[in-house]
PDB file of C-alpha atoms and ligand atoms in Angstrom:
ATOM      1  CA  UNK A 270      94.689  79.615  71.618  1.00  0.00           C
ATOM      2  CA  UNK A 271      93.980  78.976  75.141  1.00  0.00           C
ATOM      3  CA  UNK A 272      96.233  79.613  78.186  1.00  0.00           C
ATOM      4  CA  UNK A 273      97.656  77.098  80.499  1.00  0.00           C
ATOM      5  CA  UNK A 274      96.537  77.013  83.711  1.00  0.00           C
ATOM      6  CA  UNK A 275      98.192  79.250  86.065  1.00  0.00           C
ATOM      7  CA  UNK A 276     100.654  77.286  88.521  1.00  0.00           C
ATOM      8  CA  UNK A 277     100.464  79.628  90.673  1.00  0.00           C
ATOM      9  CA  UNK A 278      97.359  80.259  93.697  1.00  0.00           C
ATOM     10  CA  UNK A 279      96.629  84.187  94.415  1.00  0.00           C
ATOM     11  CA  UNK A 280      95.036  85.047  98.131  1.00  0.00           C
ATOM     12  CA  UNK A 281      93.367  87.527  96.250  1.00  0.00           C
ATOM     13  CA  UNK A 282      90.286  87.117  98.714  1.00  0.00           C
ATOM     14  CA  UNK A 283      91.737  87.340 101.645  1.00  0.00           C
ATOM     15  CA  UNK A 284      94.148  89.949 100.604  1.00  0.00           C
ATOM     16  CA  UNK A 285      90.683  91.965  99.753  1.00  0.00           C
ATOM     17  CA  UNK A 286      88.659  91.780 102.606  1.00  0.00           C
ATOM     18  CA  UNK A 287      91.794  92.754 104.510  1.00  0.00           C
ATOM     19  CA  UNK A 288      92.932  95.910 102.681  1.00  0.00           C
ATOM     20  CA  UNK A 289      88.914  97.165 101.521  1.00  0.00           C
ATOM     21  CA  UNK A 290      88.246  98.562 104.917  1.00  0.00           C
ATOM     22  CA  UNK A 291      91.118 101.052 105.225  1.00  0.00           C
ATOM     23  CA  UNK A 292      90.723 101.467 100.650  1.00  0.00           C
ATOM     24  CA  UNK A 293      87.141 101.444  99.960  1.00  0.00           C
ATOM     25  CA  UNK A 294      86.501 100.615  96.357  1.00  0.00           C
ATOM     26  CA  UNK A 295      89.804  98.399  96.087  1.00  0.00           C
ATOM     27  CA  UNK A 296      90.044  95.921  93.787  1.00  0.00           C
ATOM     28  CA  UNK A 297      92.698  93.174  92.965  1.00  0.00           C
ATOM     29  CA  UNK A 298      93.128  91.895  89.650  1.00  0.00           C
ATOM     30  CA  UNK A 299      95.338  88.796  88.364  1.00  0.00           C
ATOM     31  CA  UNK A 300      96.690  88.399  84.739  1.00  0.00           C
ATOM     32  CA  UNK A 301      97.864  86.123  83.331  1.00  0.00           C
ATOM     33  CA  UNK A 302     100.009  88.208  80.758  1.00  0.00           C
ATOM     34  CA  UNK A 303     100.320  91.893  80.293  1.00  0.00           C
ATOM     35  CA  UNK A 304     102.841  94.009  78.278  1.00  0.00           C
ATOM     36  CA  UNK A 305     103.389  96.300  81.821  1.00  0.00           C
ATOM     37  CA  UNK A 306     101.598  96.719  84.823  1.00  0.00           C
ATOM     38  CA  UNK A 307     102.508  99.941  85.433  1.00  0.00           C
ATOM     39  CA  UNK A 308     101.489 101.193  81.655  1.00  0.00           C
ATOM     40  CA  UNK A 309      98.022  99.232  81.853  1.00  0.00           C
ATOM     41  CA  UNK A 310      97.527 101.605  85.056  1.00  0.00           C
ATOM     42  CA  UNK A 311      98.453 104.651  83.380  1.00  0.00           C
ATOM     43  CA  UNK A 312      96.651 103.501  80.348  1.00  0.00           C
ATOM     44  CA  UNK A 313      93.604 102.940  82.502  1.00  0.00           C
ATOM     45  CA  UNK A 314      94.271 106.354  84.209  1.00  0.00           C
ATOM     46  CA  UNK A 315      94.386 108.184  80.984  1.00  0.00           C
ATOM     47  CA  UNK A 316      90.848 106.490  80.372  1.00  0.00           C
ATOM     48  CA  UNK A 317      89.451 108.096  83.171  1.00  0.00           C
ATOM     49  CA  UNK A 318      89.710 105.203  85.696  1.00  0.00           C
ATOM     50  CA  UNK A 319      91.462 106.501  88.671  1.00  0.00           C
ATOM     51  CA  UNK A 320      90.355 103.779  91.427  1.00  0.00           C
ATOM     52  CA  UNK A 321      92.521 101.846  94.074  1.00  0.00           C
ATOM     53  CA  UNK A 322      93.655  98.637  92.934  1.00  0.00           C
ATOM     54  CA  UNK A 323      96.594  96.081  92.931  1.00  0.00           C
ATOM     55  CA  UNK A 324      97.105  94.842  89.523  1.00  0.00           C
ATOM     56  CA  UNK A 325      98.939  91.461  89.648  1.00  0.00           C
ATOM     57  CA  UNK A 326     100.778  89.793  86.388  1.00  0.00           C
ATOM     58  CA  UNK A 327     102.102  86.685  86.544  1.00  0.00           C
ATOM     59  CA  UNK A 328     104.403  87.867  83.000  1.00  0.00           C
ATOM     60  CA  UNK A 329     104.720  90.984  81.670  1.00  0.00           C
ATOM     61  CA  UNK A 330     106.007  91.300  77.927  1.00  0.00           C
ATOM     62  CA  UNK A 331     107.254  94.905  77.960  1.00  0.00           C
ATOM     63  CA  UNK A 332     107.777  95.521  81.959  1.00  0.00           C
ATOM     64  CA  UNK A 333     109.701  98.798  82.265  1.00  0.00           C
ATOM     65  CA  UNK A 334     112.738  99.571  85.036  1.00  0.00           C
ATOM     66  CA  UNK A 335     113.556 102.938  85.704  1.00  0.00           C
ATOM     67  CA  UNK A 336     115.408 105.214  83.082  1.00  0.00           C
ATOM     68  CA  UNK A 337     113.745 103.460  80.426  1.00  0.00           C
ATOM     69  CA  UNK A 338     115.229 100.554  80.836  1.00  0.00           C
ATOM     70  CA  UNK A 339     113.300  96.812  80.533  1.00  0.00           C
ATOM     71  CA  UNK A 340     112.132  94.376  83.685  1.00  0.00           C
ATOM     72  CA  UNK A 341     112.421  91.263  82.752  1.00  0.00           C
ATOM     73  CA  UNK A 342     110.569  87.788  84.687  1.00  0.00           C
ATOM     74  CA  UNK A 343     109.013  84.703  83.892  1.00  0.00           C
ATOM     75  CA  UNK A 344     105.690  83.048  85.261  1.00  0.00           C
ATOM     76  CA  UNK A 345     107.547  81.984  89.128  1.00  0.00           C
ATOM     77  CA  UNK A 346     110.365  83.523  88.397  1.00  0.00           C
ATOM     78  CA  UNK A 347     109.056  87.295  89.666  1.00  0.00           C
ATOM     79  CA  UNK A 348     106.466  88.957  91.887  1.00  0.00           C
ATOM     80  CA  UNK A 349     105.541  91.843  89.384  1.00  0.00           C
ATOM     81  CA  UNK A 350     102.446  94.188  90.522  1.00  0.00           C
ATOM     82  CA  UNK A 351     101.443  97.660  90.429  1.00  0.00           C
ATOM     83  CA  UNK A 352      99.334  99.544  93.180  1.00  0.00           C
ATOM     84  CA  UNK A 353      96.942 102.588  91.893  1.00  0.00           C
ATOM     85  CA  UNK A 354      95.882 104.459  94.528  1.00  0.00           C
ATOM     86  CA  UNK A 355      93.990 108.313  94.223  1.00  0.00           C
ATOM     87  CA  UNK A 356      97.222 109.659  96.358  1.00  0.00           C
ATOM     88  CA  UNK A 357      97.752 113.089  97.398  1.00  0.00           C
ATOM     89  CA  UNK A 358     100.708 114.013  99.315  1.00  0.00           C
ATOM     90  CA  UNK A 359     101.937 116.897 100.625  1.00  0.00           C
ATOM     91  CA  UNK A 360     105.050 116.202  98.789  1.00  0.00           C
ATOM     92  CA  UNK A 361     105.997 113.120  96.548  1.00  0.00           C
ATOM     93  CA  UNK A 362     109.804 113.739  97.895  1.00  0.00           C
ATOM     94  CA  UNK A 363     110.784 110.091  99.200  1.00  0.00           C
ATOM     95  CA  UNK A 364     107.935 107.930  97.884  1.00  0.00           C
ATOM     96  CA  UNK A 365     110.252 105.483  96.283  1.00  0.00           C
ATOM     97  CA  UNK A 366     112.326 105.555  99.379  1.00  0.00           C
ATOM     98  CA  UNK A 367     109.272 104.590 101.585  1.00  0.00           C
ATOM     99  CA  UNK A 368     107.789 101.574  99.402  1.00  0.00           C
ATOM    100  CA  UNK A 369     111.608 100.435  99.272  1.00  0.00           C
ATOM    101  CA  UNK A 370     112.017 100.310 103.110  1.00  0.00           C
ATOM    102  CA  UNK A 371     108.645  99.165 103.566  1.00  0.00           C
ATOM    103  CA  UNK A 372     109.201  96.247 101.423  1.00  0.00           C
ATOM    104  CA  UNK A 373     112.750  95.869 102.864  1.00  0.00           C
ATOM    105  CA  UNK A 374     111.695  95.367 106.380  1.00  0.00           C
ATOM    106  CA  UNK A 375     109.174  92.851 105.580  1.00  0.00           C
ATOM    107  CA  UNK A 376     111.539  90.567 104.095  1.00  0.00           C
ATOM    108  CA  UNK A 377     114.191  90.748 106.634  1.00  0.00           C
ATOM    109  CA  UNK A 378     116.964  92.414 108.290  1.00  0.00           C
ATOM    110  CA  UNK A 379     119.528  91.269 105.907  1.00  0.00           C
ATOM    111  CA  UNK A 380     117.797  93.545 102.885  1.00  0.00           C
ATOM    112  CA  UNK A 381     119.433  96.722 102.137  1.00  0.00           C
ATOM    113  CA  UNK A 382     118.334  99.737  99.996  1.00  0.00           C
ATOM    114  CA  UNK A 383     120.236 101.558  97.139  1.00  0.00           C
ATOM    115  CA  UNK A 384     118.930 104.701  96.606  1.00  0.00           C
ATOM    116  CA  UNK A 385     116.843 105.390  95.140  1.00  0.00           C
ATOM    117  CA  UNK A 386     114.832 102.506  94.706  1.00  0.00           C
ATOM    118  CA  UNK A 387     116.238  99.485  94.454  1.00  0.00           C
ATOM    119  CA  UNK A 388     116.539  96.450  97.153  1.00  0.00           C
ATOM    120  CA  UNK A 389     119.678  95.128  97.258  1.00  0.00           C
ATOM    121  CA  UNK A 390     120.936  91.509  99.352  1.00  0.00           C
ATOM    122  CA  UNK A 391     124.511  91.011  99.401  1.00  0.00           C
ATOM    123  CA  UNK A 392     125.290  93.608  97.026  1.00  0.00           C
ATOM    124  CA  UNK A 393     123.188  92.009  94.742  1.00  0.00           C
ATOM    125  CA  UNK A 394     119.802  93.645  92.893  1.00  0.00           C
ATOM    126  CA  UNK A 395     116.838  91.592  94.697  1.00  0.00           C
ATOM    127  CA  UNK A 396     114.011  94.245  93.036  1.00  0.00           C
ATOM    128  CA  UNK A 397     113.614  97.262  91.996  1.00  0.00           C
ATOM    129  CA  UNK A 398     110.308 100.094  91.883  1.00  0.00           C
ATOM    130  CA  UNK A 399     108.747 102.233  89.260  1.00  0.00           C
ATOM    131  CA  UNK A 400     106.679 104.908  90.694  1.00  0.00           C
ATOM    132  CA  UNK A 401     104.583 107.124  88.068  1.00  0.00           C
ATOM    133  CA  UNK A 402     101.826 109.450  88.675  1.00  0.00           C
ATOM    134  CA  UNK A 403      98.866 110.972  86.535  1.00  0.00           C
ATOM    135  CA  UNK A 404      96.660 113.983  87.405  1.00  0.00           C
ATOM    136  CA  UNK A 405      93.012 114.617  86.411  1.00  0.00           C
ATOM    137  CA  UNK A 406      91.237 117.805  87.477  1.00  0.00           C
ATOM    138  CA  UNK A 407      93.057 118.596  90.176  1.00  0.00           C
ATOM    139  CA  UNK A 408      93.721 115.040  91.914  1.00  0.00           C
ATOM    140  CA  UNK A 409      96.376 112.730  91.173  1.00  0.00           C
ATOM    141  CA  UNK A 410      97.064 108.742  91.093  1.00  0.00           C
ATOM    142  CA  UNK A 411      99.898 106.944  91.791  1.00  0.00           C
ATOM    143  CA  UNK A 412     100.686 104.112  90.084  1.00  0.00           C
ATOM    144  CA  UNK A 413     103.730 102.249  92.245  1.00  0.00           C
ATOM    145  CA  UNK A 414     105.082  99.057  90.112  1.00  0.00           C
ATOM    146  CA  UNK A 415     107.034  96.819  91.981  1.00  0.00           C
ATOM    147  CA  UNK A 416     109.280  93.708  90.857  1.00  0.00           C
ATOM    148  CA  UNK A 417     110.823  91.073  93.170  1.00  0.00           C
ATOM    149  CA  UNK A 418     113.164  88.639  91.777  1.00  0.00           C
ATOM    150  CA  UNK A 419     111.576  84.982  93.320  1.00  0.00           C
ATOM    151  CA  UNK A 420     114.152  82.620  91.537  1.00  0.00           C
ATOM    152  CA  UNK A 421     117.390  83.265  89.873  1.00  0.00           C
ATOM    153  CA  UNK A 422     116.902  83.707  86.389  1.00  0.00           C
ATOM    154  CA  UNK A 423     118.707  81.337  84.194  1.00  0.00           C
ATOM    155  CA  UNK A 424     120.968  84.057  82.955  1.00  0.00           C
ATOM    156  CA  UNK A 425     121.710  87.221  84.245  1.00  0.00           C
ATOM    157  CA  UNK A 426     122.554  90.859  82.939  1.00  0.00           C
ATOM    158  CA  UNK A 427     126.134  91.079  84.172  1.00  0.00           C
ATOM    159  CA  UNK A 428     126.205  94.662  84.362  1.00  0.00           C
ATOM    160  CA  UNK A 429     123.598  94.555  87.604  1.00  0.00           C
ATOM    161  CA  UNK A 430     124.111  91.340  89.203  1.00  0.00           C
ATOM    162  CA  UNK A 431     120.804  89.989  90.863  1.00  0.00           C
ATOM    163  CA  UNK A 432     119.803  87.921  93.577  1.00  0.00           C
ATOM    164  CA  UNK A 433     116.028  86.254  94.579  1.00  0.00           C
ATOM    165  CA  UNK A 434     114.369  85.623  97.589  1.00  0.00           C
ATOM    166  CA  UNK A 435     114.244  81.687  97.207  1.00  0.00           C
ATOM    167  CA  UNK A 436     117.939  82.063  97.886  1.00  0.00           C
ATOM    168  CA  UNK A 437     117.106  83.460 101.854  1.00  0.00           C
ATOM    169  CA  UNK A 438     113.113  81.957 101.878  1.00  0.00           C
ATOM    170  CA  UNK A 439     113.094  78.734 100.311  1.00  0.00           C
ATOM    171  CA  UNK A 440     109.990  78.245  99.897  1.00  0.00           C
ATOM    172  CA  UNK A 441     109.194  81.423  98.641  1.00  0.00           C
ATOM    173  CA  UNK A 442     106.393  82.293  95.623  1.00  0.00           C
ATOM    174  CA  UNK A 443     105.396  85.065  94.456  1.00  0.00           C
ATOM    175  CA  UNK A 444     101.881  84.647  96.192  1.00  0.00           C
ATOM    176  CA  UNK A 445     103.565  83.907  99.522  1.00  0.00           C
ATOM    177  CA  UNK A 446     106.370  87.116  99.128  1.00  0.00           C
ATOM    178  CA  UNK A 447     102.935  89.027  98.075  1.00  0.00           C
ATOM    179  CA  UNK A 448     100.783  87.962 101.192  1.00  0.00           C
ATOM    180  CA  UNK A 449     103.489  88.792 103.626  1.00  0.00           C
ATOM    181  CA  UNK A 450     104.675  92.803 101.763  1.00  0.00           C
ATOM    182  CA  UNK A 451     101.446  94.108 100.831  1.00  0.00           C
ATOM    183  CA  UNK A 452      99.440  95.058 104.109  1.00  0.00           C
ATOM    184  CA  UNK A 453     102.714  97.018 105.492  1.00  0.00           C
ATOM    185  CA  UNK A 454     102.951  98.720 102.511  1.00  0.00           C
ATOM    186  CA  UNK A 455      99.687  99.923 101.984  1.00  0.00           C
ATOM    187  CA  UNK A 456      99.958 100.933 106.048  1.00  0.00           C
ATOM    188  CA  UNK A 457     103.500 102.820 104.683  1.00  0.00           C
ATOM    189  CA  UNK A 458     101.528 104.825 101.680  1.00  0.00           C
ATOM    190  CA  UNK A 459      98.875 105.891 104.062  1.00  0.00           C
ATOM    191  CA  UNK A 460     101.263 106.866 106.407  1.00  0.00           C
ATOM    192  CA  UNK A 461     103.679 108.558 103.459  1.00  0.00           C
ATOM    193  CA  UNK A 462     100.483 110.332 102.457  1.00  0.00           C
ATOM    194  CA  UNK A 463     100.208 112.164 105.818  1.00  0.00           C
ATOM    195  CA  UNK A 464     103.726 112.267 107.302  1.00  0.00           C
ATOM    196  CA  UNK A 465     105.849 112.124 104.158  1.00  0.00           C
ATOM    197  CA  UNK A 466     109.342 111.274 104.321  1.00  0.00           C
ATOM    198  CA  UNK A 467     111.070 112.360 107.469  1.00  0.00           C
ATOM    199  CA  UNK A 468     109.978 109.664 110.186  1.00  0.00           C
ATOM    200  CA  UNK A 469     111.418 107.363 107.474  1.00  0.00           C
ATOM    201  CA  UNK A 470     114.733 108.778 107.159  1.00  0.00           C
ATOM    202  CA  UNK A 471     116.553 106.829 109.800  1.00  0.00           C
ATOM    203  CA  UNK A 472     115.516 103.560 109.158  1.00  0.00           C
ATOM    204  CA  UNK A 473     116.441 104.012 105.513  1.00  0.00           C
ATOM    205  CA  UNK A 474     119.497 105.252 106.630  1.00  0.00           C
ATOM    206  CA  UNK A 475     120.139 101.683 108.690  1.00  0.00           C
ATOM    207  CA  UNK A 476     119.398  99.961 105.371  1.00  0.00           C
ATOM    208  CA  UNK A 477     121.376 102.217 103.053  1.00  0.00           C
ATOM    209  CA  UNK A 478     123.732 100.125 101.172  1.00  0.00           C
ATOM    210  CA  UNK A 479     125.456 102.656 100.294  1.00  0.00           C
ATOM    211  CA  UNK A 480     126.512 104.468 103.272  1.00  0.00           C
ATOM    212  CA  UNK A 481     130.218 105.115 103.776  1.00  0.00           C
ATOM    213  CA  UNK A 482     131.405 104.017 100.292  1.00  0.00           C
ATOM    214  CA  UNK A 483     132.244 106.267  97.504  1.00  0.00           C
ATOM    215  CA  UNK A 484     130.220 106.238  94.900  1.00  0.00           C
ATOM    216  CA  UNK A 485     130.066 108.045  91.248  1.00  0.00           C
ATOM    217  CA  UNK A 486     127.001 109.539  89.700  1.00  0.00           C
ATOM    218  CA  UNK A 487     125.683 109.225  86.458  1.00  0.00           C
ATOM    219  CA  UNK A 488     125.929 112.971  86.477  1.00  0.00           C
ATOM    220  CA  UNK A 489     129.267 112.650  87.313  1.00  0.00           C
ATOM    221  CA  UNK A 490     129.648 113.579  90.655  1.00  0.00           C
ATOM    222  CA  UNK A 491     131.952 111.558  92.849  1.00  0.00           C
ATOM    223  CA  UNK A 492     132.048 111.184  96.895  1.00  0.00           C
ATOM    224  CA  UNK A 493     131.532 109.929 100.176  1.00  0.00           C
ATOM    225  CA  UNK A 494     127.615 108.772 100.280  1.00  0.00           C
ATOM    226  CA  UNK A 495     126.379 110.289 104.157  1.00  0.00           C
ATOM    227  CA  UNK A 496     122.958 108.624 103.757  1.00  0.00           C
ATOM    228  CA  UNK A 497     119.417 110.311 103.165  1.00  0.00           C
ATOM    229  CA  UNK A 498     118.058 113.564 104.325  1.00  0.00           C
ATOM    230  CA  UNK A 499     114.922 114.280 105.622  1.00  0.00           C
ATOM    231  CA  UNK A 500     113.720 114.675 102.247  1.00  0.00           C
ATOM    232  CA  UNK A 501     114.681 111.581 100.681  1.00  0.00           C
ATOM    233  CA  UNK A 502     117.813 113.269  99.207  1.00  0.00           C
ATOM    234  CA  UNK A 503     121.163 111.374  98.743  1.00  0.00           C
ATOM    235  CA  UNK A 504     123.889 113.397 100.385  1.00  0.00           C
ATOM    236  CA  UNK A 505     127.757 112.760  98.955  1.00  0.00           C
ATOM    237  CA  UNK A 506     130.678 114.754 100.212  1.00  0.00           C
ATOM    238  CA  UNK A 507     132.689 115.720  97.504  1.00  0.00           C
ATOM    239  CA  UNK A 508     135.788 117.225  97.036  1.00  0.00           C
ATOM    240  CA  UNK A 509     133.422 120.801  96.639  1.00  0.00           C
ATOM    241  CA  UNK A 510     132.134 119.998  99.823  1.00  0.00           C
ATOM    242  CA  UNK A 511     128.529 118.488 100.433  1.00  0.00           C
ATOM    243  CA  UNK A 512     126.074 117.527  97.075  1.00  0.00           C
ATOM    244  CA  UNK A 513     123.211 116.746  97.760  1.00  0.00           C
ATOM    245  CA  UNK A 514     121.325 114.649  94.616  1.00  0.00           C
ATOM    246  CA  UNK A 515     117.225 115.274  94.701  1.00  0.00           C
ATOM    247  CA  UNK A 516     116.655 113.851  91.199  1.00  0.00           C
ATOM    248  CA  UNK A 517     115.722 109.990  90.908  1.00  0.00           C
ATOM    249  CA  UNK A 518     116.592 109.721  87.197  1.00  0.00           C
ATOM    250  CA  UNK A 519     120.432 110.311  88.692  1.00  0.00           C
ATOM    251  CA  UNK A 520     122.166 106.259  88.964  1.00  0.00           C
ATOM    252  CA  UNK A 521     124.673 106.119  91.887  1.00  0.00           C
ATOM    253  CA  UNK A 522     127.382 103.510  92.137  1.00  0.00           C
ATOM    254  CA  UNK A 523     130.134 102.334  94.612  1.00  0.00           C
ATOM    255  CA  UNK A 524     133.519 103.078  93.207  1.00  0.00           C
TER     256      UNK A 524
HETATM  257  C1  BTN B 128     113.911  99.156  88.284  1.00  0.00           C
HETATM  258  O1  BTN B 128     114.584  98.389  88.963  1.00  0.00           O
HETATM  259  O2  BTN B 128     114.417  99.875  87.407  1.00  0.00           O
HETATM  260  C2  BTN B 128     112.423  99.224  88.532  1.00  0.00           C
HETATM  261  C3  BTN B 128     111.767  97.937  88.151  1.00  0.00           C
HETATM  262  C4  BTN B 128     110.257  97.985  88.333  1.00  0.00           C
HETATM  263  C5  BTN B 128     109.596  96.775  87.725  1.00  0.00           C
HETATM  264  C6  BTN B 128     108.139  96.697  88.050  1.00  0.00           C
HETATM  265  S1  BTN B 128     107.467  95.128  87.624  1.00  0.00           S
HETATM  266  C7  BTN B 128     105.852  95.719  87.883  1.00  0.00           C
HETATM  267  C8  BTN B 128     105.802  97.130  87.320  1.00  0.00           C
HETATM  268  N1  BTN B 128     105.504  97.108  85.918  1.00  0.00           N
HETATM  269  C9  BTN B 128     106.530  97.515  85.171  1.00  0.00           C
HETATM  270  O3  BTN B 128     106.547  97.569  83.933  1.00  0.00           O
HETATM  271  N2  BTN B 128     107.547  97.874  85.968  1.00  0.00           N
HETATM  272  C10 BTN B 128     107.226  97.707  87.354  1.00  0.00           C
END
């Protein structure tokens, strides 16, 4: 059976001889369908192959959120990639939080950030990031799997109401949102690498959504949410005084 012809036209050239200098041995790739990007990576990883590359699907049939849950997104409807990069930081404390507010201040001053990872507009979901890591003798490989929403799907999952770009950028594709995100983020993960989280944490603080509402854990801790600390951490004030939540499997939401 053969596959229609892709609507959609990837800078994948461009993007290449732009990013290969500072990532020698990157490579992009473009499917057409894929259960997950992020799996094929870690697939790929267990394999053996460990090199940089940005692994573009235009559908994914089994794309994976965070806390097991699924990522859904139709061909147009959603900018769904995963970077693998060898990465070894000092500490992975904040990762999330540094691809989110990279991401977030290339599309605009009007995108917030919900710890830990997800991009909000309006206090609506606008994408969300999976970060997963493998190790092999000694070194380890990031794979960082982002999803954008592009258009409003025709439904919606009520329980996390979304939002899409083409509602702020008209004329918005998931080739154009890519072109304009991925060199500032690939600048933020070198930069992460080295520096790590703390010359992020004020900026993330400007775009916490979060900030100054009370909020319940899905661990069941309730409280005033004071922002980030220098780690990355989300710090409530509870009724026990200050919490301070580390773990990014941990849900937060405004009461
Ligand atoms: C979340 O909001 O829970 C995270 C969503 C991450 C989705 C992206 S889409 C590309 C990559 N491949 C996946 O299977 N998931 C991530």
């Amino acid at each position: 059976m053969s596959t229609p012809a892709s609507p959609l036209r990837w800078p994948a050239e461009a993007l290449w001889a732009a990013v290969v200098p500072e990532w020698p041995g990157f490579s992009i790739e473009v499917l057409p369908e894929i259960d997950s990007t992020n799996t094929e990576l870690m697939r790929r990883s267990r394999n053996g192959v460990n090199d940089p590359i940005l692994l573009i699907a235009e559908r994914q049939t089994a794309g994976r959120g965070r806390s097991g849950r699924t990522w859904h997104g139709e061909v147009g409807q959603a900018l769904t990639f995963s970077l693998g990069l060898p990465y070894q930081p000092q500490s992975w404390s904040g990762l999330s939080l540094a691809v989110g507010l990279s991401l977030a201040e290339s599309l605009g001053p009007e995108i917030q950030l919900k710890w830990p990872n997800d991009l909000w507009r309006q206090h609506r979901k606008l994408g969300g990031i999976l970060i997963e890591a493998a190790s092999q003798g000694g070194k380890s490989y990031a794979v960082i799997g982002i999803g954008l929403n592009i258009q409003m799907p025709p439904t919606q999952d009520l329980r996390t109401p979304a939002t899409a770009i083409a509602e702020f950028w008209q004329e918005a594709t998931a080739p154009t949102v890519l072109e304009r995100i991925i060199q500032p983020l690939l600048k933020a993960l070198k930069g992460f690498e080295t520096q790590g989280f703390a010359p992020l944490q004020q900026r993330f603080n400007a775009r916490d959504a979060l900030r100054g509402l009370n909020v319940q854990s899905s661990d069941a801790l309730e409280g005033l949410c004071e922002g980030v600390d220098s780690q990355g951490a989300l710090q409530l004030l509870t009724r026990h005084g200050r919490q301070t939540i580390h773990s990014s499997e941990v849900s937060v939401r405004p009461l």
